[in-house]
């Protein structure tokens, strides 16, 4: 342990969890910290009591509810992901403070949160510096910091999903590729936007770096998440087995509206735009879309 008392560190799992979570949890455990995760019931309670308009979009409200619940459950600090790399791009998601600076936006909107510790949701040259800073923020033993980092290092790799190959579906079905901001296109959301007679596939099956590279080939001046969505639309739109594209946006997000126009300009296949609110169709967002550690 870093000191004589176990430090409890909460983790917001709603946004891009598979990209950053395993490494940072392993790092915390290796250093003797206690990872804490919000229960669905606690998240539901905080979600219901969030002040109207305090946090925009369903996904960010779920993340905010998790952060609030973690503080109530005794977390001394809360880890939240950085959703995009620092960039000078100021359009699309680059103009959305909730995307560019999630931790800062949460602090501004919800005074009284437990201290937030942002970590990158990607693995780059800065990872070791960030990991050391994270551990030193929770203790002061340099030797233990180094050992913990060495033990967790094997998990410092991007997820490698199944790939962009989309085979033909059963006879009589139409294959629809679901694309959008990476924190929206989750297995749960993909299942909600499918319709009768459709086989739905999501961009989450493709490695994020492959999507970003494709998006940046078309438009270099995009923040990472917009590049992923555009890259997914182009990659999947070129697949012969894909009949339609379905872009998921949040009705409250101006940057999603910008993205919809940009994707529509370059789509190779017919494009539908569906809002998260339409996909929910009256369902409880916590029941339908909450991403917990066990998902």
Coordinates of C-alpha atoms in Angstrom, one line a residue:
X1 CA 0.0 0.0 0.0
X2 CA 1.0 3.6 -0.5
X3 CA 0.3 4.4 3.2
X4 CA -1.2 2.7 6.3
X5 CA -4.7 3.4 5.2
X6 CA -6.2 2.0 2.0
X7 CA -7.2 4.8 -0.4
X8 CA -10.5 4.2 -2.2
X9 CA -10.4 5.4 -5.9
X10 CA -13.6 5.5 -7.9
X11 CA -13.9 4.8 -11.6
X12 CA -16.4 6.3 -14.0
X13 CA -17.1 3.4 -16.4
X14 CA -19.8 4.9 -18.6
X15 CA -17.5 6.4 -21.3
X16 CA -14.9 4.4 -23.3
X17 CA -14.4 2.1 -20.4
X18 CA -12.9 -0.8 -22.4
X19 CA -10.2 1.5 -23.7
X20 CA -8.7 2.7 -20.5
X21 CA -10.3 0.9 -17.6
X22 CA -8.4 -2.4 -17.3
X23 CA -5.0 -0.7 -17.2
X24 CA -5.9 1.9 -14.7
X25 CA -7.7 -0.5 -12.4
X26 CA -4.7 -2.9 -12.5
X27 CA -2.4 0.0 -11.8
X28 CA -4.4 1.1 -8.8
X29 CA -4.6 -2.4 -7.4
X30 CA -0.9 -3.0 -7.9
X31 CA -0.3 0.1 -5.8
X32 CA -2.5 -1.0 -3.0
X33 CA -5.4 1.3 -3.8
X34 CA -9.0 0.0 -3.6
X35 CA -11.0 0.5 -6.8
X36 CA -14.6 1.5 -6.3
X37 CA -17.5 1.2 -8.7
X38 CA -20.9 2.8 -8.5
X39 CA -23.8 0.4 -8.1
X40 CA -26.7 0.7 -10.6
X41 CA -29.1 1.6 -7.8
X42 CA -26.9 4.4 -6.6
X43 CA -26.4 5.7 -10.2
X44 CA -30.2 5.6 -10.8
X45 CA -30.8 7.7 -7.6
X46 CA -28.3 10.3 -8.6
X47 CA -29.5 10.4 -12.2
X48 CA -33.0 11.1 -11.1
X49 CA -32.0 14.0 -8.9
X50 CA -29.6 15.7 -11.3
X51 CA -30.8 19.2 -11.8
X52 CA -32.4 19.7 -15.2
X53 CA -30.0 21.3 -17.7
X54 CA -26.9 20.9 -15.4
X55 CA -25.3 18.2 -17.6
X56 CA -26.1 17.9 -21.4
X57 CA -26.8 14.6 -23.2
X58 CA -27.8 11.2 -21.9
X59 CA -24.2 9.7 -21.9
X60 CA -22.7 12.6 -19.9
X61 CA -25.6 12.6 -17.4
X62 CA -25.0 8.9 -16.8
X63 CA -21.3 9.6 -16.3
X64 CA -22.1 12.5 -13.9
X65 CA -24.5 10.3 -11.9
X66 CA -21.7 7.7 -11.6
X67 CA -19.3 10.4 -10.3
X68 CA -21.8 11.6 -7.8
X69 CA -22.6 8.1 -6.6
X70 CA -18.9 7.3 -6.2
X71 CA -18.4 10.2 -4.0
X72 CA -21.4 9.2 -1.9
X73 CA -20.0 5.7 -1.6
X74 CA -16.7 6.9 -0.1
X75 CA -14.3 7.3 -3.0
X76 CA -11.6 9.8 -2.1
X77 CA -11.0 10.5 -5.8
X78 CA -12.7 9.6 -9.0
X79 CA -11.0 8.6 -12.3
X80 CA -12.7 10.0 -15.4
X81 CA -11.5 9.5 -19.0
X82 CA -10.1 12.1 -21.3
X83 CA -12.2 11.5 -24.4
X84 CA -9.9 13.1 -27.1
X85 CA -6.3 14.1 -27.4
X86 CA -5.4 17.8 -26.9
X87 CA -6.0 19.6 -30.2
X88 CA -6.3 23.1 -31.7
X89 CA -9.4 22.0 -33.7
X90 CA -12.4 24.1 -32.6
X91 CA -15.2 22.6 -34.6
X92 CA -17.5 19.7 -34.1
X93 CA -16.6 17.9 -30.9
X94 CA -13.6 20.1 -30.6
X95 CA -16.0 22.9 -29.8
X96 CA -17.8 20.9 -27.1
X97 CA -16.3 21.4 -23.6
X98 CA -17.8 18.1 -22.4
X99 CA -15.8 16.3 -25.0
X100 CA -12.6 18.3 -24.8
X101 CA -12.5 18.6 -20.9
X102 CA -14.9 16.2 -19.3
X103 CA -13.3 16.5 -15.8
X104 CA -13.4 20.3 -15.9
X105 CA -17.0 20.4 -17.2
X106 CA -18.1 18.0 -14.4
X107 CA -16.4 20.2 -11.8
X108 CA -18.1 23.3 -13.1
X109 CA -21.5 21.7 -13.3
X110 CA -21.5 19.8 -10.1
X111 CA -19.7 21.5 -7.2
X112 CA -19.0 19.2 -4.3
X113 CA -17.9 16.2 -6.4
X114 CA -15.0 14.2 -5.0
X115 CA -11.7 15.2 -6.5
X116 CA -11.6 14.1 -10.2
X117 CA -8.5 12.6 -11.8
X118 CA -8.6 12.6 -15.6
X119 CA -6.6 9.8 -17.4
X120 CA -6.2 9.3 -21.2
X121 CA -8.4 6.7 -22.8
X122 CA -5.6 5.8 -25.2
X123 CA -2.0 4.6 -24.8
X124 CA 0.7 6.9 -26.1
X125 CA 4.2 8.1 -25.3
X126 CA 2.9 10.1 -22.3
X127 CA 1.4 7.1 -20.5
X128 CA 4.2 6.4 -18.1
X129 CA 4.4 10.1 -17.0
X130 CA 0.6 10.1 -16.5
X131 CA 0.7 6.8 -14.6
X132 CA 3.4 8.0 -12.3
X133 CA 1.5 11.2 -11.7
X134 CA -1.6 9.3 -10.9
X135 CA 0.1 7.1 -8.3
X136 CA 2.1 10.0 -6.8
X137 CA -1.2 11.9 -6.3
X138 CA -2.2 9.0 -4.0
X139 CA 1.1 8.4 -2.2
X140 CA 4.8 9.2 -2.0
X141 CA 6.7 6.0 -2.4
X142 CA 8.7 6.2 -5.6
X143 CA 9.9 2.6 -5.5
X144 CA 6.3 1.3 -5.1
X145 CA 5.1 3.5 -7.9
X146 CA 7.7 1.9 -10.2
X147 CA 6.8 -1.6 -9.2
X148 CA 3.0 -1.0 -9.7
X149 CA 3.6 0.5 -13.1
X150 CA 5.7 -2.6 -14.1
X151 CA 3.0 -5.0 -13.0
X152 CA 0.2 -3.2 -14.9
X153 CA 2.2 -2.4 -18.0
X154 CA 1.0 -5.5 -20.0
X155 CA -2.5 -4.0 -20.0
X156 CA -1.3 -0.8 -21.6
X157 CA -2.7 -1.6 -25.0
X158 CA -5.6 -0.6 -27.1
X159 CA -8.5 -3.0 -27.4
X160 CA -8.5 -5.1 -30.6
X161 CA -12.1 -5.9 -31.5
X162 CA -13.1 -8.4 -34.2
X163 CA -12.3 -6.1 -37.2
X164 CA -14.1 -4.4 -40.0
X165 CA -15.0 -7.5 -42.0
X166 CA -18.8 -7.7 -42.2
X167 CA -20.1 -10.9 -43.7
X168 CA -23.4 -11.3 -45.3
X169 CA -26.4 -11.7 -43.0
X170 CA -29.2 -14.3 -43.1
X171 CA -31.4 -14.2 -46.2
X172 CA -34.1 -11.7 -46.1
X173 CA -32.3 -9.4 -43.7
X174 CA -30.8 -5.9 -44.2
X175 CA -27.4 -5.2 -42.7
X176 CA -27.2 -1.8 -41.0
X177 CA -23.9 -0.4 -39.7
X178 CA -24.3 1.8 -36.6
X179 CA -21.8 4.7 -36.2
X180 CA -21.4 7.7 -34.0
X181 CA -19.3 9.1 -31.2
X182 CA -17.5 6.1 -29.6
X183 CA -19.0 6.5 -26.2
X184 CA -22.5 6.3 -27.8
X185 CA -21.9 3.2 -30.0
X186 CA -22.0 0.5 -27.4
X187 CA -23.5 -3.0 -27.6
X188 CA -26.5 -1.8 -25.6
X189 CA -27.2 1.1 -27.8
X190 CA -26.6 -0.8 -31.0
X191 CA -29.2 -3.3 -29.9
X192 CA -31.8 -0.6 -29.3
X193 CA -31.5 1.0 -32.8
X194 CA -32.1 -2.2 -34.7
X195 CA -35.4 -2.7 -36.4
X196 CA -37.4 -5.8 -37.5
X197 CA -35.7 -7.5 -40.4
X198 CA -32.3 -5.9 -39.8
X199 CA -29.0 -7.2 -38.7
X200 CA -27.1 -4.4 -36.9
X201 CA -23.3 -4.2 -36.6
X202 CA -21.5 -1.4 -34.7
X203 CA -18.3 0.5 -35.2
X204 CA -17.2 -0.8 -31.8
X205 CA -16.1 -4.0 -33.6
X206 CA -13.3 -2.0 -35.3
X207 CA -10.1 -0.9 -33.7
X208 CA -10.2 2.9 -32.8
X209 CA -6.9 3.6 -34.4
X210 CA -8.1 2.1 -37.7
X211 CA -11.2 4.3 -37.6
X212 CA -9.3 7.5 -36.7
X213 CA -6.8 6.9 -39.5
X214 CA -9.6 6.5 -42.0
X215 CA -11.4 9.7 -40.8
X216 CA -8.2 11.7 -40.8
X217 CA -7.4 10.7 -44.3
X218 CA -10.6 12.4 -45.4
X219 CA -10.5 15.3 -43.0
X220 CA -7.2 15.9 -41.1
X221 CA -8.7 18.7 -38.9
X222 CA -11.0 16.6 -36.7
X223 CA -10.7 15.7 -33.1
X224 CA -10.3 12.0 -32.4
X225 CA -13.9 11.1 -31.8
X226 CA -15.2 12.9 -34.9
X227 CA -12.5 11.2 -36.9
X228 CA -13.6 7.8 -35.6
X229 CA -17.3 8.4 -36.5
X230 CA -16.5 9.7 -39.9
X231 CA -13.9 6.9 -40.4
X232 CA -16.5 4.3 -39.4
X233 CA -19.1 5.6 -41.8
X234 CA -16.6 5.4 -44.7
X235 CA -15.1 2.1 -43.8
X236 CA -18.4 0.3 -43.2
X237 CA -20.1 2.1 -46.0
X238 CA -17.6 0.5 -48.4
X239 CA -18.5 -3.0 -47.3
X240 CA -20.6 -4.8 -49.8
X241 CA -22.6 -6.6 -47.1
X242 CA -23.7 -3.3 -45.5
X243 CA -27.0 -1.9 -46.9
X244 CA -27.4 1.2 -44.8
X245 CA -25.6 3.4 -42.3
X246 CA -27.3 4.5 -39.1
X247 CA -25.7 7.5 -37.3
X248 CA -26.6 7.8 -33.6
X249 CA -26.6 11.3 -32.1
X250 CA -27.8 12.9 -29.0
X251 CA -30.6 15.4 -29.6
X252 CA -29.1 17.8 -27.1
X253 CA -25.6 17.9 -28.6
X254 CA -24.8 20.7 -31.1
X255 CA -21.5 18.9 -31.9
X256 CA -23.4 15.8 -32.8
X257 CA -25.6 17.8 -35.2
X258 CA -22.4 19.1 -36.9
X259 CA -21.1 15.6 -37.1
X260 CA -24.3 14.4 -38.8
X261 CA -23.9 17.0 -41.6
X262 CA -20.3 16.0 -42.1
X263 CA -21.0 12.3 -42.2
X264 CA -23.9 12.8 -44.6
X265 CA -21.7 14.6 -47.1
X266 CA -19.3 11.6 -47.5
X267 CA -21.6 8.6 -46.9
X268 CA -21.3 5.8 -49.5
X269 CA -24.6 4.2 -48.5
X270 CA -28.1 5.5 -47.5
X271 CA -27.9 7.2 -44.1
X272 CA -30.4 7.3 -41.3
X273 CA -29.8 9.6 -38.3
X274 CA -31.3 8.4 -35.0
X275 CA -31.2 10.2 -31.7
X276 CA -30.4 8.5 -28.4
X277 CA -33.8 9.8 -27.2
X278 CA -35.6 8.1 -30.0
X279 CA -33.7 4.9 -29.4
X280 CA -34.7 4.9 -25.7
X281 CA -38.4 5.2 -26.7
X282 CA -39.4 6.0 -23.1
X283 CA -37.0 3.4 -21.5
X284 CA -35.2 4.3 -18.3
X285 CA -31.7 5.5 -19.5
X286 CA -30.0 3.8 -16.5
X287 CA -31.7 0.5 -17.2
X288 CA -31.1 0.7 -20.9
X289 CA -27.7 2.3 -21.3
X290 CA -25.7 2.3 -18.1
X291 CA -22.3 0.8 -18.6
X292 CA -21.0 -0.8 -15.4
X293 CA -17.7 -2.6 -14.9
X294 CA -19.4 -6.0 -15.3
X295 CA -20.8 -5.2 -18.8

